[in-house]
Coordinates of C-alpha atoms and ligand atoms in Angstrom, one line a residue:
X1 CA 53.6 49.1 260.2
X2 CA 55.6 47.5 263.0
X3 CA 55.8 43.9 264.7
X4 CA 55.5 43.6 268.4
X5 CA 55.7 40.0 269.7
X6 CA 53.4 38.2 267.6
X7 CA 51.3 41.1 266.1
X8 CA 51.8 43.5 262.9
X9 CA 50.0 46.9 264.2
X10 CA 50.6 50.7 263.2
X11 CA 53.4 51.8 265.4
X12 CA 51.1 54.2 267.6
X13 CA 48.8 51.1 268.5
X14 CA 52.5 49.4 269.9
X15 CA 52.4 49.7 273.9
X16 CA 55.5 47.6 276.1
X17 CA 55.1 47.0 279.8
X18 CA 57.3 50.0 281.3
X19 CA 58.8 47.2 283.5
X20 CA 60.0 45.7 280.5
X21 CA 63.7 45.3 281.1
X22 CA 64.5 46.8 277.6
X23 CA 63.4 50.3 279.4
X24 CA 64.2 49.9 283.0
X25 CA 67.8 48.3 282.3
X26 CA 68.4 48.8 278.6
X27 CA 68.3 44.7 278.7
X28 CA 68.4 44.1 275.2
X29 CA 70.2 44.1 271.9
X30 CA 69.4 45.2 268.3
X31 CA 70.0 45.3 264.4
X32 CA 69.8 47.3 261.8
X33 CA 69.5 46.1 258.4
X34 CA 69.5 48.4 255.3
X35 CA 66.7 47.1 252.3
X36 CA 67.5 48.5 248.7
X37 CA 64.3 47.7 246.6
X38 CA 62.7 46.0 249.0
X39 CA 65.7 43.3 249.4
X40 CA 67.3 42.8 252.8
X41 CA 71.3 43.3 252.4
X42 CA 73.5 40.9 254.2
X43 CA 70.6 39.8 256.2
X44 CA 72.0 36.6 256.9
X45 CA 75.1 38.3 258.5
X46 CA 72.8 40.7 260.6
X47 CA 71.2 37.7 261.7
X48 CA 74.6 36.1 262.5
X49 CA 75.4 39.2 264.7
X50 CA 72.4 39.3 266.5
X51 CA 73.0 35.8 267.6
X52 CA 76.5 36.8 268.8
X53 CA 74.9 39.7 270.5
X54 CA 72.2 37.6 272.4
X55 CA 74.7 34.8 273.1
X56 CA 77.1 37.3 274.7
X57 CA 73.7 38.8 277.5
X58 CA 73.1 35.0 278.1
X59 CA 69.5 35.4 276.3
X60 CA 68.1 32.5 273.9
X61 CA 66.5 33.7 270.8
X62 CA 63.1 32.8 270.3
X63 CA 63.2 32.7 267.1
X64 CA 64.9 30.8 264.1
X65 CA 66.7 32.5 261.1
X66 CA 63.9 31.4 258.7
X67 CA 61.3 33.4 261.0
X68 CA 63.7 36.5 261.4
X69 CA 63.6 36.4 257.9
X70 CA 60.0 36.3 257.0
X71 CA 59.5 38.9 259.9
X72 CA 61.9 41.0 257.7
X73 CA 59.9 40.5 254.6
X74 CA 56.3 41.0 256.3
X75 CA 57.5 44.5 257.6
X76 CA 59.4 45.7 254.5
X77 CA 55.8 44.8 252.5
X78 CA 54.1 46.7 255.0
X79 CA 55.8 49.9 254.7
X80 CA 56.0 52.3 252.0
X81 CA 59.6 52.9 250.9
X82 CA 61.7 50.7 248.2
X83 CA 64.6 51.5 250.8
X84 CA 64.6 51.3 254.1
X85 CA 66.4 50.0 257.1
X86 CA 64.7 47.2 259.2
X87 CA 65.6 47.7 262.8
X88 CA 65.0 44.3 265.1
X89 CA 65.1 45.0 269.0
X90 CA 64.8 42.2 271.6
X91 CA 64.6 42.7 275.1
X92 CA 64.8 39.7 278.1
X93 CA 61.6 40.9 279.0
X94 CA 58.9 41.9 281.7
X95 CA 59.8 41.1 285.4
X96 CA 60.3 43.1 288.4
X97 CA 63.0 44.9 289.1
X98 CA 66.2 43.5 289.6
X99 CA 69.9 43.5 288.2
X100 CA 70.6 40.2 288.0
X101 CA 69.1 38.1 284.5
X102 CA 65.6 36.4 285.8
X103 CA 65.1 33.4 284.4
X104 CA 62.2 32.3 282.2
X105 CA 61.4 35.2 280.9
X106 CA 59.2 35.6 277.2
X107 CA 61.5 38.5 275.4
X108 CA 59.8 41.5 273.7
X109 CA 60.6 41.2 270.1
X110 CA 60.0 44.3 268.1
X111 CA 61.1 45.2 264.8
X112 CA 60.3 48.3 262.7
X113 CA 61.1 50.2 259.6
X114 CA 62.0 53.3 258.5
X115 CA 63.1 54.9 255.0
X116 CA 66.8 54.4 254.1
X117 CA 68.8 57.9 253.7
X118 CA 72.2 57.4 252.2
X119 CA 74.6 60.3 252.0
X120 CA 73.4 62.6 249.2
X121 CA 75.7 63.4 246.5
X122 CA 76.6 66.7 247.6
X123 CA 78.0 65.3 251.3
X124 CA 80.0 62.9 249.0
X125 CA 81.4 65.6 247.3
X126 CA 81.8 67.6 250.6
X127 CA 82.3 64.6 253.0
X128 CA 82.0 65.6 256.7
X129 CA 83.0 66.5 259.7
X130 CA 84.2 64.5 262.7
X131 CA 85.7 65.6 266.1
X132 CA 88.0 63.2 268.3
X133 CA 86.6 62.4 271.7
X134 CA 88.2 59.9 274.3
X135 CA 86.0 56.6 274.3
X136 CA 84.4 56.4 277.6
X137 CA 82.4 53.6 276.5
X138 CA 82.0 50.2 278.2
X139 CA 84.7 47.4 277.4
X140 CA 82.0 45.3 275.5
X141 CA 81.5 47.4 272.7
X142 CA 80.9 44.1 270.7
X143 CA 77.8 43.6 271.8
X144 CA 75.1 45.4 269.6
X145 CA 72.8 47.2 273.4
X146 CA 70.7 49.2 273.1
X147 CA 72.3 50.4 276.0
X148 CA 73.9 53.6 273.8
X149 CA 74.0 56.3 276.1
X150 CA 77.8 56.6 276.0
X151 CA 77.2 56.5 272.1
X152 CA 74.2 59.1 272.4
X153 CA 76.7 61.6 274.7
X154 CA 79.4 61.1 271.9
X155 CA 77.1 61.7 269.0
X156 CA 75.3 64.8 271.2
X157 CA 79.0 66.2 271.8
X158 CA 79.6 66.2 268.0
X159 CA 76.6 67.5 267.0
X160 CA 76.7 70.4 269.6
X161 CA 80.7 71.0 267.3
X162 CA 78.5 71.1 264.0
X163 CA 79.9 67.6 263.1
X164 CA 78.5 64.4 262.1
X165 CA 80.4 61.9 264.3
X166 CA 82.5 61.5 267.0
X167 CA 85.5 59.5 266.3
X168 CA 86.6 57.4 269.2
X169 CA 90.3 57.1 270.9
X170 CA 91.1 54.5 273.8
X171 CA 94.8 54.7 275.4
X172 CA 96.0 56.4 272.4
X173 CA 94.4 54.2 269.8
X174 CA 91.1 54.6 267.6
X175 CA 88.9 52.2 268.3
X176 CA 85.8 53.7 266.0
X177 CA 82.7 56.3 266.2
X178 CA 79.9 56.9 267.8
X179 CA 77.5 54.7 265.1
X180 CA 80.2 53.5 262.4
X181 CA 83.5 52.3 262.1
X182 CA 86.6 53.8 261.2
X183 CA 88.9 53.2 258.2
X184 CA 92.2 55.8 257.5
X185 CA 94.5 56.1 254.7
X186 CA 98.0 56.5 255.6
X187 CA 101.3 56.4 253.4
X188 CA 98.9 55.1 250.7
X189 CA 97.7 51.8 252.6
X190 CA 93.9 51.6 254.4
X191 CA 94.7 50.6 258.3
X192 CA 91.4 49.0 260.0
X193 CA 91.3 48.3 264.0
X194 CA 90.7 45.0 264.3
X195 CA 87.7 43.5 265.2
X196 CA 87.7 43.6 269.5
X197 CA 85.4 44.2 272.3
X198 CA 86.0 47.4 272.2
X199 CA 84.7 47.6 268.4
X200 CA 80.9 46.6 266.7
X201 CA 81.8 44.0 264.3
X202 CA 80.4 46.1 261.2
X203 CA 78.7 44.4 258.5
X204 CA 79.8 47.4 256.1
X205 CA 83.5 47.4 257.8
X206 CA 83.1 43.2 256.6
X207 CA 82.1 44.3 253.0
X208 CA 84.9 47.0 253.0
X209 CA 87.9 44.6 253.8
X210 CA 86.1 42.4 251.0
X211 CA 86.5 44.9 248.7
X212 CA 89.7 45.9 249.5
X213 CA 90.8 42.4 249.5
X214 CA 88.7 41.5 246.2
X215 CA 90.6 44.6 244.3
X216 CA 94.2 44.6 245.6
X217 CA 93.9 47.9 247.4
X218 CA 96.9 47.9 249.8
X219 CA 95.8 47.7 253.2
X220 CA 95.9 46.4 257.0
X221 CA 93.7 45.6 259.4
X222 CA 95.7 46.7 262.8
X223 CA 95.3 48.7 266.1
X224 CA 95.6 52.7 264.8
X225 CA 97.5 55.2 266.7
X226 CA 95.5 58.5 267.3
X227 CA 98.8 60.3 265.9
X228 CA 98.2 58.0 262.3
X229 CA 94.7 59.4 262.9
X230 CA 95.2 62.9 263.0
X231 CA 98.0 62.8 260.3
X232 CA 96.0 60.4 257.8
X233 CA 95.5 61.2 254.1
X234 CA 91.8 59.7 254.4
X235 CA 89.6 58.8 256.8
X236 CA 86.5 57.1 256.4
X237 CA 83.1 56.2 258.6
X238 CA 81.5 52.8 257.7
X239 CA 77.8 51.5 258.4
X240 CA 74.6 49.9 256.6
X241 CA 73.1 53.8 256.4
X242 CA 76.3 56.1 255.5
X243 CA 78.3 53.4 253.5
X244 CA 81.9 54.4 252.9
X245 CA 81.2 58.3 254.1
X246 CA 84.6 60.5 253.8
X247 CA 85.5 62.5 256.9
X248 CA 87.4 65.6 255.8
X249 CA 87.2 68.0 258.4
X250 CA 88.8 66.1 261.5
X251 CA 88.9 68.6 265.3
X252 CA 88.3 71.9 262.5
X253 CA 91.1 71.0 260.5
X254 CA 91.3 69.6 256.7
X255 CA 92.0 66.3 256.5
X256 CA 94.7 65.1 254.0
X257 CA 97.7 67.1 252.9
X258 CA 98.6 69.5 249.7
X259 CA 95.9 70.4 247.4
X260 CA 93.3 67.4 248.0
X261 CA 93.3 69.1 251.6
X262 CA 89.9 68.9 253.4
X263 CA 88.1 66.8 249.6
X264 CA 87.3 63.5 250.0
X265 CA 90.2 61.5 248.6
X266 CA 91.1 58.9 245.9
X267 CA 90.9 55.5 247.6
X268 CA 88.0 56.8 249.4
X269 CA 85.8 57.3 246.3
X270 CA 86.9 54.5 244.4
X271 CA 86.0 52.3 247.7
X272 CA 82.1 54.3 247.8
X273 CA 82.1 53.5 244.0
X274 CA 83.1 49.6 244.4
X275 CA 80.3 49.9 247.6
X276 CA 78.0 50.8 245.3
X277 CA 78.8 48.3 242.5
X278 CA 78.7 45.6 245.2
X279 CA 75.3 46.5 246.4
X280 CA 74.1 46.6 243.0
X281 CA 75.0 43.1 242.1
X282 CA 74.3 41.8 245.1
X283 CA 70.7 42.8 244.7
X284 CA 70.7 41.8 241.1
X285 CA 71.3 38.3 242.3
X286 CA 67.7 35.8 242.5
X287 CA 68.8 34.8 246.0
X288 CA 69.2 37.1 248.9
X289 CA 72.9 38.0 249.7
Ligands
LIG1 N1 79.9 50.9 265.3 C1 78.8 51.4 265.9 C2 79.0 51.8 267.3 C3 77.6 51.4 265.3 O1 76.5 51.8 266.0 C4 77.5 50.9 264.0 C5 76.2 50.9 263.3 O2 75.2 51.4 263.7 C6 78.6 50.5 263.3 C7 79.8 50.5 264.0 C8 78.5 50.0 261.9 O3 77.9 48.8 261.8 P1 77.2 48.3 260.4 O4 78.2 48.5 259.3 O5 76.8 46.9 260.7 O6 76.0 49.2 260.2

């Protein structure tokens, strides 16, 4: 069951205008909010981003955070799985074609679900396998588009080399990957780009630097050469569907030195295991987190 500006309906009854500006122009922006057991997780800072998102294409949001949030609700009890991720897409709308913003339009809201898939136990024990590709990307990465079809040609590129993401490098720094963020572990500390226009503000990169914070794990959150990159001891992939996902294959080659070579590392699984913890009492809580 999906919502479509004011209507819950299966998602083959769902029809848009094709002169909506979401798929002539890719006029639009979007979330996507993982649900364990039903509960929304860090809904509040999804809806946060969203609003930074809109704000940043100049288009108002017609709708408050207490509607956003019941919208949530009606479309996780509509759909069959205890975990799933809610996507929300907005769009400025129907109007004839033409660059520049119209004004006045009514935006398409749309939001669906789908059933949450977290890494399985065995690609934890595996992790995965990235390749490095120059970020050709627009300059306003912090706005959440669904204009990704830099991000689709990354992802295509990396799945073409048998590997799960494409991990990004702008003027000789790493700015993140195709659909997550990037976190390395070099000379024992965690290094994290800072939050740019060039990066998505993650919400799981957020809950990582909490952790790390929250448990005296030495790290820093500043601009990554692609050398500290390539030589790193871990590297990581953050977002609300892979969590803390190790990388250990990095352009065909292990990633890490000595005998932990090419296996997830230490810091790496004891961050995925704090993850976990989080989530866990974060959904024990009464309130929504
Ligand atoms: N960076 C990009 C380009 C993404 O598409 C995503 C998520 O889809 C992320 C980072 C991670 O964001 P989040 O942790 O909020 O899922």
């Amino acid at each position: 069951m999906i919502y479509l500006n004011g209507e819950f309906m299966p998602i083959e009854d769902a029809k848009i205008s094709i002169l909506d500006r979401g798929f002539i122009f890719g006029d639009g922006v979007y979330e996507v909010v993982p649900v364990y057991s039903r509960r929304p997780f860090r809904l509040a800072e999804h809806l946060a981003r969203l609003q930074a998102s809109l704000d940043a294409i100049s288009l108002a949001n017609p709708l408050g955070d207490a509607k956003w949030s019941e919208l949530v609700a009606k479309v996780i009890a509509g759909n069959p799985w205890e975990d799933q991720t809610v996507y929300l897409q907005l769009t400025r709308g129907v109007a004839k074609r033409d660059h520049a913003f119209p004004k006045g339009l009514k935006p398409t809201v749309f939001l669906m679900a789908s059933e949450l898939v977290t890494p399985s136990a065995e690609l934890m024990k595996s992790g995965a396998k990235a390749i490095v590709l120059p970020d050709f990307r627009w300059l306003r990465c912090d706005i959440k588009s669904t204009s990704l079809l830099g991000n689709c040609m990354l992802r295509t590129l990396a799945a073409e080399a048998g590997c799960a993401e494409a991990i990004l490098v702008r003027e000789g720094e790493m700015t993140e990957a195709s659909a997550s963020n990037v976190f390395v572990v070099k000379n024992g500390t965690v290094l994290a780009p800072p939050k740019s226009q060039l990066i998505l503000p993650g919400i799981t990169y957020d809950v990582v630097l909490e952790i790390l914070r929250g448990n005296a794990i030495p790290h820093q959150v500043r601009p990554v050469k692609e050398a500290e990159l390539r030589s790193a001891e871990e590297i990581w992939v953050t977002s609300s569907s892979r969590e803390v996902l190790p990388i250990t294959t990095l352009d065909g080659k292990p990633v890490g030195q000595g005998e932990r070579a090419g296996k997830p590392g230490p810091v790496g699984l004891k961050v995925h295991a704090l993850y976990q913890q989080f989530k866990a009492r974060v959904m024990r809580a009464p309130a929504h987190a």
